[in-house]
Amino acid sequence: PRQRFDSSAGRLSAALFQNLQRHRGQFARVSALLRPRIITAEIERGRDCVADDHARLIRGFRQGLRAAGGSLDSCARLLDSLSYRAILARGFALVRGSDGHLKRRASMITPGEGLTLIFADGEAKTGASLKTEAKAEARPSRNPKGPELPKGPRRAKGQGDLF
C-alpha cells in the first residue's frame, strides 16, 4: 500500500503541472483577445449593427403606417358609399313622423301629421295635408315551366332553308 501511495503521489504532481500548463495556454489565448483596440472594434461593429437594425425598424414602421393609413382611407370611402347620406346626396329624402319613426310608405302617413323631411343638406318640417291612396302594383304571373316557344323552325320572311 505504501508503494501505491508513493506512485499515485508522483503521478498527481505531474498531472497538476500538466493541468496548470493547459489552463495557462487557454488564459494566454483569451488574454490576447482582451486588448483595448480589439474591444473597441467589437463595440463599434455592434454599434453599426444596432444603427442598421434601427433604420430598418423605422422604415418598416413607416411602411406599415402607410399601409394602415391606406386601408383606413379605403374603409372610410366604403363606409361613405354605404352610408344613407350618399343616397340623400343623390336627391332622395328620409321622411320621419312626429313620433320620430321612419315613414317608408305613403299609407303610414295620416292627414295633418307633422313630418320631418331629411335631405342631404338639412331638414325641413312640414305637415301631411292629403293622404294619397297607395296603389298595389300587380305582379305578373310567372309561368313555372318558362315561356312557351313556338313549335317548328322559326324563319324570317324571305329566308330560305339552309339544309
XYZ file of C-alpha atoms in Angstrom:
163
model
C 0.000 0.000 0.000
C 2.839 2.406 0.717
C 4.287 1.832 -2.764
C 0.939 2.500 -4.392
C 0.592 5.689 -2.402
C 4.037 6.933 -3.451
C 3.326 6.078 -7.092
C -0.016 7.939 -7.021
C 1.602 10.947 -5.331
C 4.216 11.137 -8.117
C 1.612 10.929 -10.850
C -0.563 13.540 -9.094
C 2.256 16.025 -9.119
C 2.810 15.556 -12.866
C -0.954 15.757 -13.572
C -1.269 19.011 -11.614
C 1.626 20.536 -13.553
C 0.081 19.421 -16.884
C -3.347 20.876 -15.879
C -1.657 24.145 -14.933
C 0.072 24.311 -18.332
C -3.213 23.655 -20.195
C -5.070 26.400 -18.300
C -2.155 28.800 -18.713
C -2.357 28.294 -22.516
C -6.111 28.969 -22.523
C -5.591 32.077 -20.396
C -2.895 33.350 -22.770
C -5.206 32.913 -25.799
C -8.101 34.705 -24.090
C -5.927 37.495 -22.713
C -4.563 38.172 -26.204
C -8.134 38.941 -27.309
C -8.679 41.408 -24.472
C -6.709 44.274 -25.942
C -8.447 47.697 -25.927
C -8.119 48.068 -29.705
C -9.941 44.760 -30.328
C -12.650 45.518 -27.755
C -13.186 48.994 -29.245
C -13.511 47.492 -32.741
C -16.129 44.990 -31.475
C -18.082 47.761 -29.764
C -18.009 49.827 -32.981
C -19.187 46.861 -35.063
C -22.048 46.249 -32.599
C -22.976 49.957 -32.738
C -23.152 49.783 -36.555
C -25.380 46.684 -36.387
C -27.713 48.403 -33.934
C -27.881 51.513 -36.152
C -28.720 49.356 -39.206
C -31.406 47.485 -37.275
C -32.843 50.781 -36.031
C -33.017 52.190 -39.561
C -34.735 49.010 -40.806
C -37.239 49.151 -37.956
C -38.051 52.791 -38.705
C -38.541 52.021 -42.426
C -40.742 49.024 -41.612
C -42.805 51.033 -39.144
C -43.354 53.837 -41.658
C -44.302 51.380 -44.388
C -46.759 49.638 -42.052
C -48.176 53.002 -41.053
C -48.668 53.973 -44.721
C -50.384 50.638 -45.427
C -52.656 51.057 -42.400
C -53.475 54.623 -43.490
C -54.373 53.422 -46.981
C -56.547 50.683 -45.532
C -58.252 53.197 -43.255
C -58.896 55.537 -46.202
C -60.359 52.692 -48.242
C -62.625 51.660 -45.344
C -63.741 55.278 -44.907
C -64.609 55.515 -48.628
C -66.548 52.243 -48.393
C -68.380 53.491 -45.305
C -69.251 56.732 -47.111
C -70.538 54.848 -50.139
C -72.715 52.588 -47.971
C -73.991 55.424 -45.809
C -77.575 56.607 -46.218
C -76.163 60.113 -46.615
C -74.727 59.132 -50.016
C -78.260 58.256 -51.109
C -79.587 61.548 -49.770
C -76.923 63.371 -51.789
C -78.383 61.807 -54.960
C -81.704 63.568 -54.372
C -83.628 61.262 -52.071
C -85.093 62.202 -48.692
C -85.955 60.443 -45.439
C -89.422 61.055 -44.003
C -89.925 60.872 -40.244
C -93.246 61.204 -38.500
C -93.942 63.314 -35.434
C -93.056 60.289 -33.293
C -89.573 60.129 -34.866
C -90.130 56.836 -36.708
C -89.364 56.480 -40.409
C -92.318 56.546 -42.761
C -91.494 54.095 -45.527
C -94.871 54.104 -47.294
C -97.494 56.722 -48.042
C -100.063 54.557 -46.294
C -98.203 55.070 -43.000
C -98.910 58.829 -43.020
C -102.104 60.269 -41.553
C -103.541 63.620 -42.698
C -102.319 66.551 -40.620
C -99.404 64.584 -39.169
C -96.228 66.567 -38.639
C -93.411 65.274 -40.819
C -89.706 65.923 -40.909
C -88.039 65.621 -44.310
C -84.312 64.906 -44.092
C -82.242 65.915 -47.116
C -78.502 65.737 -47.703
C -78.032 69.386 -46.675
C -80.503 69.623 -43.783
C -84.034 69.044 -42.507
C -87.417 70.591 -43.276
C -90.549 70.313 -41.139
C -93.885 70.021 -42.859
C -97.346 68.626 -42.346
C -99.184 65.945 -44.283
C -102.156 67.655 -45.926
C -103.531 64.938 -48.128
C -103.471 61.216 -47.819
C -102.823 59.503 -51.102
C -104.028 56.026 -51.748
C -101.211 53.594 -52.240
C -101.642 51.580 -55.399
C -100.763 47.953 -55.145
C -98.586 47.001 -58.042
C -99.806 43.918 -59.828
C -97.061 41.429 -60.263
C -97.030 39.495 -63.500
C -97.754 35.830 -63.001
C -94.826 33.598 -63.576
C -95.074 30.508 -65.659
C -93.096 27.863 -63.738
C -92.343 25.990 -66.964
C -90.899 29.063 -68.668
C -92.174 30.906 -71.745
C -93.975 28.949 -74.448
C -91.829 28.509 -77.539
C -93.412 28.134 -80.945
C -93.216 24.684 -82.427
C -91.251 24.098 -85.581
C -88.414 26.118 -87.107
C -88.688 29.898 -86.980
C -87.664 31.736 -90.121
C -87.818 35.331 -91.078
C -89.863 36.172 -94.146
C -87.918 35.599 -97.310
C -85.314 33.401 -95.627
C -84.716 30.094 -97.306
C -83.968 26.763 -95.711
C -80.249 26.181 -95.042
C -80.463 22.387 -95.164
